[in-house]
Structures are given as C-alpha cells and as structure tokens.
Tab-separated table of C-alpha atoms and ligand atoms in Angstrom:
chain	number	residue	atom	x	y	z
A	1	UNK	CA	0.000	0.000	0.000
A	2	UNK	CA	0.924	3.739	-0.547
A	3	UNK	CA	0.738	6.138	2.061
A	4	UNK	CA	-0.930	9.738	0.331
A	5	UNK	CA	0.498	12.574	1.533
A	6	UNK	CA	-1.980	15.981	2.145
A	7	UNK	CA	0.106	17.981	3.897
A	8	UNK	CA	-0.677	21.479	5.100
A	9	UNK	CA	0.907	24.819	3.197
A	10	UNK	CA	4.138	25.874	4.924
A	11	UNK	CA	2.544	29.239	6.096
A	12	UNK	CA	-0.082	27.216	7.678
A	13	UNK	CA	1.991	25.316	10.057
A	14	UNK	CA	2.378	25.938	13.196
A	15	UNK	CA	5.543	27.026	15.203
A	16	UNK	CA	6.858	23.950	17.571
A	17	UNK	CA	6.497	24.914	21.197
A	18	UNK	CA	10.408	26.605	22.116
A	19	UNK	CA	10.360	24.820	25.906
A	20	UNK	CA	9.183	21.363	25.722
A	21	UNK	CA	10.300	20.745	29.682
A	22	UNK	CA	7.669	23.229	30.594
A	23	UNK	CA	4.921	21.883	28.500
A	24	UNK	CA	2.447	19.060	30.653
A	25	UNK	CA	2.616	15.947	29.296
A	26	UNK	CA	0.638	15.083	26.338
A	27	UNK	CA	-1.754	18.488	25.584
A	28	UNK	CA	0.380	19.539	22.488
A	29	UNK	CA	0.069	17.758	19.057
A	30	UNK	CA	1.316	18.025	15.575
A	31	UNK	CA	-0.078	19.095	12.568
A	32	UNK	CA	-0.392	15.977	10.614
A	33	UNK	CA	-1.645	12.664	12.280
A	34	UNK	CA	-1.851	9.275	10.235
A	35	UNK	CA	-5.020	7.501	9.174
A	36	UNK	CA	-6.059	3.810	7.971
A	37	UNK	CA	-9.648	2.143	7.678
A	38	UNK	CA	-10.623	-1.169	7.547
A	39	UNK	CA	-13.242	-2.566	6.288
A	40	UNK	CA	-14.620	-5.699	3.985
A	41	UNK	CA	-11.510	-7.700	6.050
A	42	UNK	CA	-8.829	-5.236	5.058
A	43	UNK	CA	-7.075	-2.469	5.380
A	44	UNK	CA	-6.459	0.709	3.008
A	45	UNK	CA	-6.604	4.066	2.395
A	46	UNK	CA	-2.919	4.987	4.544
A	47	UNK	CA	-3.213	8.543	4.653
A	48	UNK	CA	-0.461	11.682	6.493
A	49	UNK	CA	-3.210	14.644	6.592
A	50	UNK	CA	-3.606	17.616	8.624
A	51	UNK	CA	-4.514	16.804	12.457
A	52	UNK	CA	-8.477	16.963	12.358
A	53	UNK	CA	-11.342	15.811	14.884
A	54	UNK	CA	-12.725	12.517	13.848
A	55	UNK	CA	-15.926	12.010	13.078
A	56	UNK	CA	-17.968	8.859	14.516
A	57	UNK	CA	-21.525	7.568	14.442
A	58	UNK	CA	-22.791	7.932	17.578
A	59	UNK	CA	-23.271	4.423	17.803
A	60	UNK	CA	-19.763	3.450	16.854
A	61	UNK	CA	-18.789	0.338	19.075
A	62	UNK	CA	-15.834	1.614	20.943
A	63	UNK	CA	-18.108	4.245	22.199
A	64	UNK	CA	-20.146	1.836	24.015
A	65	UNK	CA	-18.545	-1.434	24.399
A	66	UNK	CA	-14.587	-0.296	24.525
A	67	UNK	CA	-13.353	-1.955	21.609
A	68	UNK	CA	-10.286	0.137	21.215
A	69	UNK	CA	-6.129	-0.282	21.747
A	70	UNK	CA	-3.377	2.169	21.624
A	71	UNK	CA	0.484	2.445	22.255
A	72	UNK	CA	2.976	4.697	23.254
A	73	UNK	CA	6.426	5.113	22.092
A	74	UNK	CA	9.002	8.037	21.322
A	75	UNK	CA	11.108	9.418	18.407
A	76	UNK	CA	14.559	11.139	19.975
A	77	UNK	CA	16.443	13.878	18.362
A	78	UNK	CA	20.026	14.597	18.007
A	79	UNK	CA	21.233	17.107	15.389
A	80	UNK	CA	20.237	15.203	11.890
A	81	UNK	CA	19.788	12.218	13.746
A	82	UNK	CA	16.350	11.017	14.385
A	83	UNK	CA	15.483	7.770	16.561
A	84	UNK	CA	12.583	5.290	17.234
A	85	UNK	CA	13.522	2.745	20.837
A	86	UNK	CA	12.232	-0.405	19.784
A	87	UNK	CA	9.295	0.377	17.809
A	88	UNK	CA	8.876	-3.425	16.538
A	89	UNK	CA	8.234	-4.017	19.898
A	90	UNK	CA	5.454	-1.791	20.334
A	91	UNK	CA	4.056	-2.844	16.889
A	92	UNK	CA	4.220	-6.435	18.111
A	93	UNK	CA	2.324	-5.724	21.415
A	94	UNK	CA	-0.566	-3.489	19.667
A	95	UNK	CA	-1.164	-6.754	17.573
A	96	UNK	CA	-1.318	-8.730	20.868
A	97	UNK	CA	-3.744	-6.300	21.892
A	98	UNK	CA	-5.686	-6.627	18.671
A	99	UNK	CA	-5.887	-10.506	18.696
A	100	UNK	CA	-6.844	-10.027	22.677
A	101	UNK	CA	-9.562	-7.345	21.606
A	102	UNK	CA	-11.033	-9.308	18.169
A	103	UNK	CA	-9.510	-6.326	16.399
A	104	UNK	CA	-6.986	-6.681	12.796
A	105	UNK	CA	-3.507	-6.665	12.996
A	106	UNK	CA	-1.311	-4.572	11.114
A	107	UNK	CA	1.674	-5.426	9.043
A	108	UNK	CA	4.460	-5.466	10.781
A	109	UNK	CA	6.610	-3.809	8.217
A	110	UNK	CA	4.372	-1.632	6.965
A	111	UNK	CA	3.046	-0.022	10.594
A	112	UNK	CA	6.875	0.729	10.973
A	113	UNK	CA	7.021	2.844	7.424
A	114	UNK	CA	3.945	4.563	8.291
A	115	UNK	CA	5.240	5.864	12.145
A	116	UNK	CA	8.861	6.772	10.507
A	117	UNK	CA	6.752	8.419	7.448
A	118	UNK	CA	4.359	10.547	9.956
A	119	UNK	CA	7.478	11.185	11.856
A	120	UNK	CA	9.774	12.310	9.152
A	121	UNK	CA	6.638	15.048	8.171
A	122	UNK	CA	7.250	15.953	11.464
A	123	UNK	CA	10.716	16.265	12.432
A	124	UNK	CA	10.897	19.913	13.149
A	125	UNK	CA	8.463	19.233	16.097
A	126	UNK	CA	11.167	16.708	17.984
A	127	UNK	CA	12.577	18.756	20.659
A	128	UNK	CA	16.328	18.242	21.204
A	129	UNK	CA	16.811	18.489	25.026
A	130	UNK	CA	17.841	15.808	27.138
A	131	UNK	CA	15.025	14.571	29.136
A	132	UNK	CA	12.713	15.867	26.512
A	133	UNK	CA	10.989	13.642	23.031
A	134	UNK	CA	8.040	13.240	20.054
A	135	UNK	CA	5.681	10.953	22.059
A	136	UNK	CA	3.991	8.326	19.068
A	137	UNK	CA	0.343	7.655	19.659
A	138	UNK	CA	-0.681	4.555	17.607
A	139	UNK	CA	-4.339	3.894	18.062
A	140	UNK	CA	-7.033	1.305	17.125
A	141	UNK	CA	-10.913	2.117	16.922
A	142	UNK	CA	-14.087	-0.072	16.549
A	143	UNK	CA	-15.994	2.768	14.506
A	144	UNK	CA	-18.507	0.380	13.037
A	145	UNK	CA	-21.961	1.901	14.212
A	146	UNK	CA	-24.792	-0.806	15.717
A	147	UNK	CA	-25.652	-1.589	18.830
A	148	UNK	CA	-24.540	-4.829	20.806
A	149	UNK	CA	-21.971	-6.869	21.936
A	150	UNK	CA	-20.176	-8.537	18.766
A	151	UNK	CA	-16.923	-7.690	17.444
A	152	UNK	CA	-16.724	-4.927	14.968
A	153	UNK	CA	-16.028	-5.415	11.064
A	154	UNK	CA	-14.623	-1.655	10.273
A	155	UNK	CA	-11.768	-0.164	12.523
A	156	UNK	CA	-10.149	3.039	12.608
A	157	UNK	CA	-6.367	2.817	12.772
A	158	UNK	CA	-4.613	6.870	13.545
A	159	UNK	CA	-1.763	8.178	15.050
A	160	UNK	CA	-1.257	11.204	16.904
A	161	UNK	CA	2.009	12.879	17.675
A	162	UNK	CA	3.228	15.122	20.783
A	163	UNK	CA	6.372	16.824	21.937
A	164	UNK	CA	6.954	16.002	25.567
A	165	UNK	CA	9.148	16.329	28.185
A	166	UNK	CA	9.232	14.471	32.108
A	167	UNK	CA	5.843	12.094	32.659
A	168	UNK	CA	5.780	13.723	36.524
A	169	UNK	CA	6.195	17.047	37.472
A	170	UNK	CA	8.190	15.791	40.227
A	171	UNK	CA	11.146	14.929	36.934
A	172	UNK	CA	13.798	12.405	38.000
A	173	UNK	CA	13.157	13.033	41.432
A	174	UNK	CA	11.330	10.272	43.902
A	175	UNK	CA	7.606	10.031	42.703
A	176	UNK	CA	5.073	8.936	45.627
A	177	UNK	CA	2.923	6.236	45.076
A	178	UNK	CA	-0.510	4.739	47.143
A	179	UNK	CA	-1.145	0.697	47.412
A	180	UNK	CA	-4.317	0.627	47.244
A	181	UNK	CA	-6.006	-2.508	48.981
A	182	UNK	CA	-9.533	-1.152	47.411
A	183	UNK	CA	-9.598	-1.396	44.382
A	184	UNK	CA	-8.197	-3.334	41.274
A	185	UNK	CA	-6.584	-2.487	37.447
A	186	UNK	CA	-7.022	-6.287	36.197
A	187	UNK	CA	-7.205	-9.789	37.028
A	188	UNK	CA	-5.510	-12.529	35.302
A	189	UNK	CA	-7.527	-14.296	32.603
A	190	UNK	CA	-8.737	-10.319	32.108
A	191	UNK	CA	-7.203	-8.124	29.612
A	192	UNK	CA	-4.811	-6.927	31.899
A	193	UNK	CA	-2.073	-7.750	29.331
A	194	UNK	CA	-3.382	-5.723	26.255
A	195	UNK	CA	-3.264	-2.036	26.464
A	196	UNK	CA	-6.837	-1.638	26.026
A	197	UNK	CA	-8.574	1.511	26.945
A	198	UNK	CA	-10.805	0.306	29.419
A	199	UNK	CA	-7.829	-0.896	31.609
A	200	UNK	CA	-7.514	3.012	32.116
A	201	UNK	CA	-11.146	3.759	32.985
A	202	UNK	CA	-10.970	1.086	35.429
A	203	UNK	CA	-7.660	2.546	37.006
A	204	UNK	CA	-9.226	6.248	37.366
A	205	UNK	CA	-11.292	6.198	40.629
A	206	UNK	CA	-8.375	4.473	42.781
A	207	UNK	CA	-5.923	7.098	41.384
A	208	UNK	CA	-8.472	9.774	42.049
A	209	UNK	CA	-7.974	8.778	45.730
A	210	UNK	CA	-4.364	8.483	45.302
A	211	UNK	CA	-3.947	11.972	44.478
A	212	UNK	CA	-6.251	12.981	46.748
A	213	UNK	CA	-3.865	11.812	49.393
A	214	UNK	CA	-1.172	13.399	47.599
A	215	UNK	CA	0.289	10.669	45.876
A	216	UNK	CA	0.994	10.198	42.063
A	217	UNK	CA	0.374	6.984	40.976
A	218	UNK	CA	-1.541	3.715	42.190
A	219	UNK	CA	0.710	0.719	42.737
A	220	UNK	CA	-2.083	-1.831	42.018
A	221	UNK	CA	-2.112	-5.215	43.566
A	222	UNK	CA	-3.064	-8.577	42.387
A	223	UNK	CA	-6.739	-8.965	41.854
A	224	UNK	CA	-7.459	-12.542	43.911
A	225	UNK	CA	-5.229	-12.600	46.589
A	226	UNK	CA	-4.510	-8.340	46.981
A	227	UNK	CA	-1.463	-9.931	48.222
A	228	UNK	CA	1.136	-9.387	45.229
A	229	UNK	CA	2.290	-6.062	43.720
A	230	UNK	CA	1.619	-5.848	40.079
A	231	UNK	CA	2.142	-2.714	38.380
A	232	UNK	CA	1.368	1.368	38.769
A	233	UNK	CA	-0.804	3.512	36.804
A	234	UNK	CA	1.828	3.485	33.324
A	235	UNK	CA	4.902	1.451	34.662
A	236	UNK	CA	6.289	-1.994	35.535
A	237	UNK	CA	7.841	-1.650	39.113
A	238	UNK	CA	11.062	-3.357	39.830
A	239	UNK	CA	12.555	-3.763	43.554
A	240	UNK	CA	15.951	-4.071	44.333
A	241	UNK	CA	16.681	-6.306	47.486
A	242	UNK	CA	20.106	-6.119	48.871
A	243	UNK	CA	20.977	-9.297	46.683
A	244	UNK	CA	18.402	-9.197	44.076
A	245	UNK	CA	16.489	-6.986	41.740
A	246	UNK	CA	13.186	-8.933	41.798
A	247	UNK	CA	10.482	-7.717	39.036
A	248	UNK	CA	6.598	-8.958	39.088
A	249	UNK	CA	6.092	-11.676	36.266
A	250	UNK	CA	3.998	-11.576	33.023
A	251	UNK	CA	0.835	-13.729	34.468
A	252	UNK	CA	-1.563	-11.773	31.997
A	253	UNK	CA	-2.494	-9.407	34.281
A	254	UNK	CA	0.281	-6.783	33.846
A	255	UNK	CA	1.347	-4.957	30.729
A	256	UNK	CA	4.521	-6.344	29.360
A	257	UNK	CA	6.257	-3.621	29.458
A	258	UNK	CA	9.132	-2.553	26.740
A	259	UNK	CA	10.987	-0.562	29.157
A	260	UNK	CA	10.492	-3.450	31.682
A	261	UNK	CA	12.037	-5.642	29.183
A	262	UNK	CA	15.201	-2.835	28.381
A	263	UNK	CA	15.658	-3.154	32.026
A	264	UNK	CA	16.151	-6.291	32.936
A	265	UNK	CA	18.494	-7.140	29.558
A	266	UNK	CA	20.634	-4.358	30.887
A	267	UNK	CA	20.738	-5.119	34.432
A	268	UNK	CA	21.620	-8.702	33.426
A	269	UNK	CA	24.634	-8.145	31.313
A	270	UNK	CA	25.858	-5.534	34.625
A	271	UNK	CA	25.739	-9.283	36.394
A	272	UNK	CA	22.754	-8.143	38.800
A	273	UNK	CA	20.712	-11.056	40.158
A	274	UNK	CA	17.242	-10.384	37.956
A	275	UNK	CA	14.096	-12.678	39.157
A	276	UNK	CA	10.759	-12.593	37.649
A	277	UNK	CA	8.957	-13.504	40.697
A	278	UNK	CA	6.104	-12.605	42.700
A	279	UNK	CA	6.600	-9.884	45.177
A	280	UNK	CA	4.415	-9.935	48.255
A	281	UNK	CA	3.274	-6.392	49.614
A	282	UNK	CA	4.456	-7.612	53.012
A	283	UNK	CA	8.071	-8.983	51.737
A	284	UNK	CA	7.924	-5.298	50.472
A	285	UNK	CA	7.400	-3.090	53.501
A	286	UNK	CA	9.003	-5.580	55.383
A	287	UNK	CA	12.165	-5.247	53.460
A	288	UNK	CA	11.716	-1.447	53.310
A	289	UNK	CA	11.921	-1.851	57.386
A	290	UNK	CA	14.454	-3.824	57.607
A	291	UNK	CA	16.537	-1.975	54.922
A	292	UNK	CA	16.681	-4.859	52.857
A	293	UNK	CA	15.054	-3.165	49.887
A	294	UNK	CA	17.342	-0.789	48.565
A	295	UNK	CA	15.456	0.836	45.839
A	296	UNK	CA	12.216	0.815	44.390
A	297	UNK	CA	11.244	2.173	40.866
A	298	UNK	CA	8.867	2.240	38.283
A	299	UNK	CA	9.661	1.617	34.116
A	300	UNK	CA	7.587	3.358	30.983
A	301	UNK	CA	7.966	4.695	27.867
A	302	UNK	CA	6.556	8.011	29.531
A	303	UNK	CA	8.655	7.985	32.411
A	304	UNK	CA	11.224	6.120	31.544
A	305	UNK	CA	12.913	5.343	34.700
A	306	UNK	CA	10.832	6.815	37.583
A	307	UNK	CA	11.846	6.243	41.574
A	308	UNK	CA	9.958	5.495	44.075
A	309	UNK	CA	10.302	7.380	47.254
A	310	UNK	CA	7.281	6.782	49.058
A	311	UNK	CA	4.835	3.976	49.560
A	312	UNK	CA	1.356	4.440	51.464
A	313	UNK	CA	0.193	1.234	52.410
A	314	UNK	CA	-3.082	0.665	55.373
A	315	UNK	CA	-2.695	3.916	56.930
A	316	UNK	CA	1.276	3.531	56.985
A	317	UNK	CA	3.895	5.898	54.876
A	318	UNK	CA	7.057	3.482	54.362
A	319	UNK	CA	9.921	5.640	53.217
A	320	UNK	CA	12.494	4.228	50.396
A	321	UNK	CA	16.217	4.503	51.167
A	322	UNK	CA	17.257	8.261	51.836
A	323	UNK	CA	14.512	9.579	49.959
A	324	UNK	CA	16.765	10.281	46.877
A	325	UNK	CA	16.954	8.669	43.737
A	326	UNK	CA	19.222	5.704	43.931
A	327	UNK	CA	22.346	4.876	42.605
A	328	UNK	CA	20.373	1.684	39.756
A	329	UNK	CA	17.829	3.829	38.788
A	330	UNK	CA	20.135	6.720	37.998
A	331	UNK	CA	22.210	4.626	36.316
A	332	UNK	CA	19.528	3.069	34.547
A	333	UNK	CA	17.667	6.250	33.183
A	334	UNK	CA	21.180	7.500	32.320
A	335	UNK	CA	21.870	4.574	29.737
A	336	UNK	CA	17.931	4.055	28.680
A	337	UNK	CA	18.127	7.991	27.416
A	338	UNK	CA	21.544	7.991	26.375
A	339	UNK	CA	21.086	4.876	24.238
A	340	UNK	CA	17.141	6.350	22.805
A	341	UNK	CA	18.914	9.686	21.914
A	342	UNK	CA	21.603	7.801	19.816
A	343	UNK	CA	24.239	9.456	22.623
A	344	UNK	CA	25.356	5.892	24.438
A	345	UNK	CA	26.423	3.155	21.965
A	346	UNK	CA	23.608	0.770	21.047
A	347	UNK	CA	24.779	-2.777	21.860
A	348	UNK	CA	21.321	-4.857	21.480
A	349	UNK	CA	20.638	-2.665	18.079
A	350	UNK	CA	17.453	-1.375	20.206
A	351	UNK	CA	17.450	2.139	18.476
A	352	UNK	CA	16.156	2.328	14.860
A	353	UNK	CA	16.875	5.357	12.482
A	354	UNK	CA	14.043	7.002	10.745
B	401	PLP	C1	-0.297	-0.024	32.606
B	401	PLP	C2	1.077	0.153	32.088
B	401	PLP	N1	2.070	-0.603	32.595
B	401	PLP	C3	3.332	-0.497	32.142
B	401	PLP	C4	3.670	0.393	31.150
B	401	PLP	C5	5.081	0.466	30.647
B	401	PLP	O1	5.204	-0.093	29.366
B	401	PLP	P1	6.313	0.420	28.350
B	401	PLP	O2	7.619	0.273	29.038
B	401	PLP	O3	6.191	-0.451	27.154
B	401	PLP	O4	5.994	1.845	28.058
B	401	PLP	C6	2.671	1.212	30.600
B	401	PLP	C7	2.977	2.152	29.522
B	401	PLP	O5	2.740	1.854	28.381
B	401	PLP	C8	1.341	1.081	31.072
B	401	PLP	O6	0.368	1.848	30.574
C-alpha cells in the first residue's frame, strides 16, 4: 500500500512549542496525524493529513462497548539524527492487543514505514533536550456503528504525535505512590495484558484517591489474593533487594512492558541477580523496614525510569532509602536515554533510524 500525503501549506503550520520541559505531558500535538480504515476484512486508504477531529456515528462500538487499543512510544532527536527505541516491539504488542480485543492486525513492516513516514513530516516538532521527546500515539478504533456486543467489522487505525518532556512534574526526582487494597486495574484471565482503553477507565477512581492523598500513581495489587504487587498507573515496578532486583512476572495481568524488558536485559549483562517472581506487599514493607530493599522504581515509555520514594500502604507511609533517587535507577535512566537519543552506543541494536 501507498501512504498519500496531504500535507498542510508551509505558512499554515504551526511554530513547535520553544520549551518542551515546561509543556504538561501530552496536551500539544502536531499538525499531521496518520489515518487507515478497515473494512470488507482489510485495510487501506494509509493517509499523512492535517490533524483533524474525527468524526464517529454515535453508535460506533468503541463508544459503548470499549473496543479500542493504543500504544505509546518516542522518536529522539540529536542534530540530523532522528530515533525510534524499539518500535517493533510496540508494533508487536498493539497486535497482541488486537488478537486479545477481536480487532486486525497490522503489518508489521508496513506499521513501521507509516510511524517513521508521519514522523519524518514531522521532524521539526522533535525537541532536542535531554530529558525531553516526540511521544507516538498509535491507536485502534471499533468505529462500526450498531448496537450490541459482537466484534466490529470496520476499525479506525490513527496516530497522533506530541512533543513532551518528564511524565511527573516531580522529573527524575522520587515520585510517591498509594497501594491501594480497594480497588483493582485487572485480574488474570482479564485483559490486563493488552493495552486496552478500558484498563484506564478502570484505574481512574483508585488514582483519584491516590492523588487525593497526595500521591501520584496507584501501585495496584493482584486482583485474587490483593497480596502481590503488580504494576502502577503506566509502569512496571522493579525492587531491588540487597541481593536481588526482583520484578513482578507476566501472568496476563500486567502490561509487558518494553521498558520493563530494556531493564532487565541491561541489568543482566551488569551481572545483577534479575528474578521474575512474585513480590508480596508484606516482603515489600518488610524489606523497606528492615533496609533490605534498597530501591524501588517504576519503568515506561513516559517515564522512563521513575523512583519510588514513598509507599502508602493501610494507613502507613514506608519511606524508600534516603529519599533520593538511587544509585540503579540513575544509572539506569542514564543509559535508557543515552542509548534512545543515539548518545550511548547501542549494543542490542534497540534504536532504529528514521
Ligand atoms: C499499565 C502500564 N504498565 C506499564 C507500562 C510500561 O510499558 P512500556 O515500558 O512499554 O511503556 C505502561 C505504559 O505503556 C502502562 O500503561
């Protein structure tokens, strides 16, 4: 298939935003966006047009049943050089979503071109500071209008671009998060595993509460036991014990993170200990009394590396370490955005020119 190109007049472009770091996350976009429909079992029309409103039938399914995916990924600017971090990845998981959600998949190969195509029209919007990125919004719509539960034939496919900089206002420093023994993101068997959008609506109200108590994210815990620690609101958490960073497994309940994944390669070629294993919200606090956990940090695409200072759990604030970012997660966010900006050298041939 070939992508058509309506782009907008120079003069009616607008000018990038000058201080990315100062703009919140995600309330910017591009001019151009990407769209694809499918319909009769296939997809066509690729088109790179101006950024527009979509128009739906109020009946369209994702409206009403939630038939709808995304992802999240980032294009990294040095100079001439401009940089996707493991976009195959992220192509490969939206497809995992789609088979999860009765929804098409899309070509490999050719939902690569389009991103790199959409991002190339757009290269002038990549902001160049450290710390600072074009965040890619792939998503995947039901938009076939009629009312009940069956899988949709015709799909919206559209991607949205943003200059960003830090996830939480709080930057590299410690972020606070709230265990919350109330309520739940997912439950194995669930969709928990697909990055579906109802996974969000279902993690508002317990982050409402979060914040409420001045905390940033939810760190969610399993759904049957509320024993485990699973994930937070948009990262994989990892804790390191004095002789082991330990990591919650992929049981289908927890996004599989790409940044979770970046991690634990890395760590494991610097000859830490790295276990997939369940973590217990007691071996947890416990450990963060006895001063056996070290560190404890979250992992995203948004955030990149984000620690974790503070943990509310039952009516009791456990503090982490000195309060400070620690010595692995500074070293990890150091080589995760020195390798994504093309700065670091690339051993694992994660970054991939556009
Ligand atoms: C619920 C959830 N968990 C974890 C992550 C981290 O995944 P990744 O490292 O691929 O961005 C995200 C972000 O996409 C997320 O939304």
């Amino acid at each position: 298939m070939e992508i058509e190109f309506s782009l907008l007049p120079p003069e009616k472009r607008r000018t990038p935003p000058g201080d990315p770091l100062s703009i919140p996350f995600g309330t910017i976009f591009t001019d151009h966006m990407f769209t694809m429909t499918y319909s009769e079992g296939q997809w066509h029309d690729p088109r790179i047009e101006p950024y527009h409103p979509l128009s739906l039938d109020p009946a369209a399914l994702v409206l009403h049943y939630g038939q709808g995916i995304f992802e999240g990924l980032k294009a990294y600017r040095r100079g001439e050089r401009v940089l996707l971090f493991r976009p195959d990845k992220n192509i490969e998981r939206l497809n995992a979503s789609a088979r999860r959600l009765v929804m098409p998949e899309l070509d490999p190969g050719f939902a690569l071109h389009c991103i790199k195509e959409l991002v190339k029209v757009e290269r002038d919007w990549i902001p160049e500071v450290r710390g600072t990125s074009l965040y890619i919004r792939p998503t995947m719509i039901a938009v076939e209008a009629r009312l009940g539960v069956k899988p949709a034939k015709e799909f919206l496919y559209y991607i949205i671009l943003s200059p960003v900089g830090p996830y939480f206002k709080e930057g590299f420093n410690p972020v606070k998060v709230y265990v919350s023994d109330k309520y739940v993101r997912a439950v194995r068997g669930g969709v928990g595993a697909a990055k579906t959008i109802g996974n969000y609506a279902a993690s508002l109200l317990g982050t409402k509460e979060a914040i409420e108590m001045g905390y940033s994210q939810v760190l969610w815990l399993d759904a049957i036991e509320r024993r485990y620690i699973e994930e937070c609101g948009t990262m994989n958490v990892f804790v390191k014990f004095d002789d082991e960073l330990a990591t919650t497994p992929l049981d289908g309940a927890i996004l599989p993170g790409i940044t979770r994944d970046s991690v634990i390669r890395l760590t494991r070629d610097w000859g830490l200990r790295v276990r997939e294993r369940p973590i217990s919200i007691d071996e947890l606090t416990e450990g963060l009394r006895t001063g056996k956990v070290e560190e404890v940090f979250g992992t995203g695409t948004a955030a990149i590396v984000a620690p974790i200072g503070e943990i509310y759990y039952k009516g009791e604030v456990y503090r982490v370490g000195d309060g400070k970012s620690g010595p692995l997660a500074t070293r990890l966010y150091d080589t995760l955005t020195g390798i994504q900006c093309g700065e670091i050298e690339d051993p694992y041939g994660w970054t991939v020119e556009v």
